[in-house]
C-alpha atoms as a printed R data frame, in Angstrom:
    type eleno elety resid chain resno       x       y       z
1   ATOM     1    CA   MET     A     1 198.274 193.296 145.198
2   ATOM     2    CA   LYS     A     2 199.042 189.676 144.750
3   ATOM     3    CA   GLN     A     3 196.140 187.832 143.606
4   ATOM     4    CA   ILE     A     4 194.360 185.817 146.107
5   ATOM     5    CA   VAL     A     5 193.300 182.628 144.301
6   ATOM     6    CA   GLU     A     6 189.671 182.511 145.583
7   ATOM     7    CA   MET     A     7 188.944 186.002 144.331
8   ATOM     8    CA   VAL     A     8 185.632 186.242 142.790
9   ATOM     9    CA   LEU     A     9 185.852 190.043 141.761
10  ATOM    10    CA   HIS     A    10 189.109 192.076 141.484
11  ATOM    11    CA   SER     A    11 189.047 195.631 139.754
12  ATOM    12    CA   PRO     A    12 192.178 197.699 140.254
13  ATOM    13    CA   LEU     A    13 190.900 201.121 139.331
14  ATOM    14    CA   TYR     A    14 194.290 202.710 138.925
15  ATOM    15    CA   GLU     A    15 194.892 200.232 136.362
16  ATOM    16    CA   GLU     A    16 191.638 200.992 134.157
17  ATOM    17    CA   ASP     A    17 191.477 203.966 132.277
18  ATOM    18    CA   GLY     A    18 188.674 203.182 130.006
19  ATOM    19    CA   ASP     A    19 184.750 203.282 130.218
20  ATOM    20    CA   SER     A    20 184.661 199.671 130.425
21  ATOM    21    CA   PHE     A    21 186.963 196.673 131.229
22  ATOM    22    CA   ILE     A    22 186.990 193.141 132.448
23  ATOM    23    CA   SER     A    23 187.748 192.593 135.964
24  ATOM    24    CA   ARG     A    24 191.262 191.239 136.781
25  ATOM    25    CA   ASP     A    25 189.847 187.987 138.656
26  ATOM    26    CA   ALA     A    26 189.686 184.542 136.891
27  ATOM    27    CA   TYR     A    27 185.995 185.193 136.467
28  ATOM    28    CA   GLY     A    28 186.422 188.214 133.607
29  ATOM    29    CA   HIS     A    29 183.258 190.284 134.718
30  ATOM    30    CA   LEU     A    30 182.620 193.157 132.563
31  ATOM    31    CA   CYS     A    31 182.673 196.271 134.419
32  ATOM    32    CA   THR     A    32 181.280 199.645 133.446
33  ATOM    33    CA   VAL     A    33 182.298 202.903 134.926
34  ATOM    34    CA   THR     A    34 180.167 206.014 134.595
35  ATOM    35    CA   ASN     A    35 181.834 209.799 134.982
36  ATOM    36    CA   ALA     A    36 184.266 208.720 137.302
37  ATOM    37    CA   LEU     A    37 187.469 210.443 136.710
38  ATOM    38    CA   TRP     A    38 190.620 208.271 136.341
39  ATOM    39    CA   THR     A    39 193.493 208.912 138.658
40  ATOM    40    CA   PRO     A    40 196.880 206.930 138.926
41  ATOM    41    CA   GLN     A    41 195.326 206.117 142.735
42  ATOM    42    CA   GLY     A    42 191.992 204.881 141.141
43  ATOM    43    CA   ARG     A    43 188.720 206.761 140.219
44  ATOM    44    CA   ALA     A    44 187.110 209.837 141.407
45  ATOM    45    CA   PHE     A    45 183.498 209.617 141.810
46  ATOM    46    CA   ASN     A    46 181.700 212.792 141.753
47  ATOM    47    CA   GLY     A    47 178.666 212.110 144.050
48  ATOM    48    CA   VAL     A    48 176.051 212.935 141.228
49  ATOM    49    CA   ASP     A    49 176.358 210.356 138.564
50  ATOM    50    CA   SER     A    50 179.625 208.464 138.880
51  ATOM    51    CA   LYS     A    51 179.158 204.595 139.560
52  ATOM    52    CA   LEU     A    52 180.650 201.366 138.647
53  ATOM    53    CA   GLN     A    53 178.887 198.437 138.000
54  ATOM    54    CA   ALA     A    54 179.330 194.970 137.019
55  ATOM    55    CA   THR     A    55 175.649 192.958 136.353
56  ATOM    56    CA   SER     A    56 176.870 189.486 135.996
57  ATOM    57    CA   ALA     A    57 176.552 187.078 139.007
58  ATOM    58    CA   LEU     A    58 179.456 187.643 141.022
59  ATOM    59    CA   PHE     A    59 179.298 184.750 143.333
60  ATOM    60    CA   SER     A    60 178.487 181.576 141.060
61  ATOM    61    CA   GLY     A    61 178.201 178.680 143.241
62  ATOM    62    CA   VAL     A    62 178.557 180.655 146.532
63  ATOM    63    CA   GLN     A    63 175.049 180.522 148.232
64  ATOM    64    CA   ASN     A    64 173.928 183.099 150.927
65  ATOM    65    CA   SER     A    65 174.900 180.933 153.732
66  ATOM    66    CA   SER     A    66 178.495 181.026 152.556
67  ATOM    67    CA   VAL     A    67 181.326 183.235 153.856
68  ATOM    68    CA   LYS     A    68 182.968 186.069 151.829
69  ATOM    69    CA   THR     A    69 185.306 188.897 152.223
70  ATOM    70    CA   ILE     A    70 185.112 192.374 150.548
71  ATOM    71    CA   GLY     A    71 187.796 194.754 150.482
72  ATOM    72    CA   PHE     A    72 188.184 198.206 149.211
73  ATOM    73    CA   TRP     A    73 190.531 201.527 149.422
74  ATOM    74    CA   CYS     A    74 188.574 204.521 149.530
75  ATOM    75    CA   LEU     A    75 189.106 208.320 150.084
76  ATOM    76    CA   ASN     A    76 185.930 210.017 151.504
77  ATOM    77    CA   SER     A    77 185.696 213.892 150.652
78  ATOM    78    CA   THR     A    78 184.302 216.360 152.744
79  ATOM    79    CA   ASN     A    79 180.695 216.612 151.143
80  ATOM    80    CA   THR     A    80 177.526 215.904 153.238
81  ATOM    81    CA   GLY     A    81 174.587 213.578 152.991
82  ATOM    82    CA   TYR     A    82 174.606 209.957 152.324
83  ATOM    83    CA   GLY     A    83 176.872 208.180 150.342
84  ATOM    84    CA   ASN     A    84 177.054 204.218 149.003
85  ATOM    85    CA   CYS     A    85 180.320 202.618 148.978
86  ATOM    86    CA   ILE     A    86 179.592 199.056 147.830
87  ATOM    87    CA   CYS     A    87 176.482 196.853 147.408
88  ATOM    88    CA   VAL     A    88 175.013 193.770 145.478
89  ATOM    89    CA   ARG     A    89 171.523 195.419 145.088
90  ATOM    90    CA   THR     A    90 168.362 195.685 142.361
91  ATOM    91    CA   GLY     A    91 166.371 198.706 143.025
92  ATOM    92    CA   SER     A    92 165.135 198.365 146.796
93  ATOM    93    CA   ASN     A    93 166.146 194.865 147.057
94  ATOM    94    CA   THR     A    94 169.249 194.556 149.078
95  ATOM    95    CA   ASN     A    95 171.360 191.883 149.371
96  ATOM    96    CA   TRP     A    96 174.007 193.426 151.218
97  ATOM    97    CA   GLN     A    97 175.293 197.035 151.300
98  ATOM    98    CA   PHE     A    98 177.915 199.368 152.920
99  ATOM    99    CA   TYR     A    99 177.554 203.010 152.944
100 ATOM   100    CA   ARG     A   100 178.442 206.178 154.403
101 ATOM   101    CA   ASP     A   101 175.941 208.217 156.752
102 ATOM   102    CA   THR     A   102 175.574 211.784 156.646
103 ATOM   103    CA   SER     A   103 177.934 214.637 158.350
104 ATOM   104    CA   SER     A   104 179.304 211.653 160.790
105 ATOM   105    CA   PHE     A   105 180.910 209.726 158.040
106 ATOM   106    CA   ARG     A   106 179.874 206.812 159.959
107 ATOM   107    CA   LEU     A   107 180.295 203.436 157.905
108 ATOM   108    CA   LYS     A   108 176.935 201.241 158.200
109 ATOM   109    CA   TYR     A   109 175.888 198.072 156.757
110 ATOM   110    CA   ILE     A   110 172.248 196.770 155.675
111 ATOM   111    CA   SER     A   111 170.908 193.627 154.518
112 ATOM   112    CA   SER     A   112 167.421 193.090 156.136
113 ATOM   113    CA   SER     A   113 168.215 195.929 158.647
114 ATOM   114    CA   VAL     A   114 170.530 198.666 159.302
115 ATOM   115    CA   ALA     A   115 173.681 198.032 161.388
116 ATOM   116    CA   ASP     A   116 176.054 200.546 162.581
117 ATOM   117    CA   THR     A   117 179.854 199.750 162.642
118 ATOM   118    CA   GLY     A   118 180.824 202.723 165.130
119 ATOM   119    CA   TYR     A   119 183.519 203.379 162.727
120 ATOM   120    CA   ASP     A   120 183.731 207.248 161.241
121 ATOM   121    CA   PHE     A   121 185.845 207.733 158.209
122 ATOM   122    CA   VAL     A   122 188.834 210.141 158.642
123 ATOM   123    CA   ARG     A   123 187.914 213.033 155.915
124 ATOM   124    CA   ASP     A   124 190.202 213.014 153.064
125 ATOM   125    CA   ARG     A   125 192.322 210.387 153.917
126 ATOM   126    CA   TRP     A   126 192.678 207.070 152.049
127 ATOM   127    CA   GLU     A   127 191.474 204.124 154.139
128 ATOM   128    CA   PHE     A   128 191.538 200.447 153.593
129 ATOM   129    CA   ILE     A   129 187.908 198.752 154.506
130 ATOM   130    CA   VAL     A   130 187.379 194.868 154.650
131 ATOM   131    CA   ALA     A   131 184.327 193.000 155.837
132 ATOM   132    CA   ILE     A   132 183.836 189.384 156.247
133 ATOM   133    CA   ILE     A   133 180.140 188.435 155.754
134 ATOM   134    CA   ASN     A   134 179.552 184.861 157.498
135 ATOM   135    CA   GLY     A   135 176.005 183.870 156.548
136 ATOM   136    CA   LEU     A   136 176.553 180.642 158.531
137 ATOM   137    CA   ALA     A   137 177.129 182.550 161.877
138 ATOM   138    CA   ASN     A   138 174.878 185.653 160.987
139 ATOM   139    CA   GLN     A   139 177.770 187.578 161.305
140 ATOM   140    CA   VAL     A   140 179.741 190.539 159.835
141 ATOM   141    CA   GLN     A   141 183.104 191.752 160.946
142 ATOM   142    CA   VAL     A   142 184.687 194.950 159.516
143 ATOM   143    CA   PHE     A   143 188.021 195.895 159.720
144 ATOM   144    CA   ALA     A   144 189.429 199.356 159.007
145 ATOM   145    CA   ASN     A   145 193.492 199.591 157.927
146 ATOM   146    CA   GLY     A   146 194.275 196.325 159.190
147 ATOM   147    CA   LEU     A   147 192.621 196.255 162.421
148 ATOM   148    CA   LEU     A   148 189.089 194.786 163.782
149 ATOM   149    CA   VAL     A   149 186.625 197.598 164.402
150 ATOM   150    CA   ALA     A   150 183.022 195.835 164.573
151 ATOM   151    CA   THR     A   151 181.745 192.625 164.956
152 ATOM   152    CA   MET     A   152 177.999 192.504 164.259
153 ATOM   153    CA   ALA     A   153 175.376 190.106 164.722
154 ATOM   154    CA   ARG     A   154 173.691 190.499 161.238
155 ATOM   155    CA   ASN     A   155 172.716 188.317 158.029
156 ATOM   156    CA   PHE     A   156 173.881 188.230 154.621
157 ATOM   157    CA   GLY     A   157 170.595 189.081 153.197
158 ATOM   158    CA   ALA     A   158 168.530 187.025 150.604
159 ATOM   159    CA   GLY     A   159 169.729 185.727 147.284
160 ATOM   160    CA   ASN     A   160 173.199 184.273 145.936
161 ATOM   161    CA   GLY     A   161 174.697 187.491 144.619
162 ATOM   162    CA   GLY     A   162 172.805 187.766 141.446
163 ATOM   163    CA   SER     A   163 171.537 191.323 141.746
164 ATOM   164    CA   VAL     A   164 173.747 194.081 140.411
165 ATOM   165    CA   PHE     A   165 177.162 195.016 142.043
166 ATOM   166    CA   SER     A   166 177.842 198.569 142.285
167 ATOM   167    CA   LEU     A   167 180.447 200.731 143.698
168 ATOM   168    CA   GLY     A   168 179.880 204.473 144.511
169 ATOM   169    CA   PHE     A   169 176.030 203.902 143.707
170 ATOM   170    CA   ASP     A   170 173.413 201.922 145.526
171 ATOM   171    CA   ASN     A   171 171.156 201.111 142.205
172 ATOM   172    CA   ASN     A   172 168.455 202.995 143.847
173 ATOM   173    CA   GLY     A   173 169.346 206.550 142.985
174 ATOM   174    CA   VAL     A   174 172.105 207.603 145.980
175 ATOM   175    CA   TYR     A   175 175.533 208.153 144.898
176 ATOM   176    CA   THR     A   176 178.838 209.034 146.641
177 ATOM   177    CA   LYS     A   177 181.564 211.479 146.509
178 ATOM   178    CA   SER     A   178 184.378 209.417 147.038
179 ATOM   179    CA   ASN     A   179 187.578 208.149 145.630
180 ATOM   180    CA   PHE     A   180 188.284 204.392 145.128
181 ATOM   181    CA   GLY     A   181 191.373 202.926 144.487
182 ATOM   182    CA   GLU     A   182 190.186 199.201 144.071
183 ATOM   183    CA   VAL     A   183 187.906 196.478 145.233
184 ATOM   184    CA   TRP     A   184 187.995 192.926 145.414
185 ATOM   185    CA   ILE     A   185 185.552 190.007 146.951
186 ATOM   186    CA   CYS     A   186 186.992 186.814 147.714
187 ATOM   187    CA   ASN     A   187 184.845 183.746 148.426
188 ATOM   188    CA   ARG     A   188 186.058 182.583 151.686
189 ATOM   189    CA   ARG     A   189 187.073 184.039 155.279
190 ATOM   190    CA   LEU     A   190 190.421 185.780 155.025
191 ATOM   191    CA   THR     A   191 192.467 185.839 158.693
192 ATOM   192    CA   PRO     A   192 193.339 189.069 160.275
193 ATOM   193    CA   GLN     A   193 196.998 188.290 159.631
194 ATOM   194    CA   GLU     A   194 195.982 188.143 155.699
195 ATOM   195    CA   ILE     A   195 193.875 191.398 155.905
196 ATOM   196    CA   ASN     A   196 196.516 193.273 157.596
197 ATOM   197    CA   ASN     A   197 199.288 191.809 155.175
198 ATOM   198    CA   ILE     A   198 197.283 193.110 152.240
199 ATOM   199    CA   TYR     A   199 196.993 196.395 153.892
200 ATOM   200    CA   LEU     A   200 200.771 196.754 154.486
201 ATOM   201    CA   THR     A   201 201.517 195.423 151.154
202 ATOM   202    CA   THR     A   202 199.045 198.027 149.150
203 ATOM   203    CA   LYS     A   203 199.156 201.194 151.416
204 ATOM   204    CA   TRP     A   204 202.205 202.690 149.393
205 ATOM   205    CA   ARG     A   205 199.903 203.304 146.639
206 ATOM   206    CA   TYR     A   206 197.676 205.672 148.891
207 ATOM   207    CA   GLN     A   207 200.064 207.658 150.549
């Protein structure tokens, strides 16, 4: 994927086969991967103890009222139960979090309260999920595979992103059995055309 200048995090997991690495964005966050098997398409998270974490503050200078765009490629397996996708959270203190809900494979968002996106993951298929969190408008928009699937009146949560960033783990005991290809966070709102362009130029890897 062509790097977006405003990225504050970019981890292409298909390029990172060690247990720790520096993210590919300009900030160089230290990322640690635990028990997630490397594959040419990314990392396989086992739903038991697999996680990726970067503990440095991801959003230096980007406050909770600002706009940011979050994107990740994932493949959800046929296990049941809850599974965290991506979050900034310290224990029970949630800044923001996206997770998959039980057997419906429904994608949900939580900051101060839970919001249902109404989108169900397709089991065993790679999908490109993008969310725009607009604190100024108290709005969250969610895109799946380049298309808008939800617009929700929800806030960003408290704080400026100084909590722990986690992929595949909610930092409070819940893991997910999924594969993740890459994850990135941008400190501005991407347009629908930009989101669709990223989807079209990266999906070849996840066929």
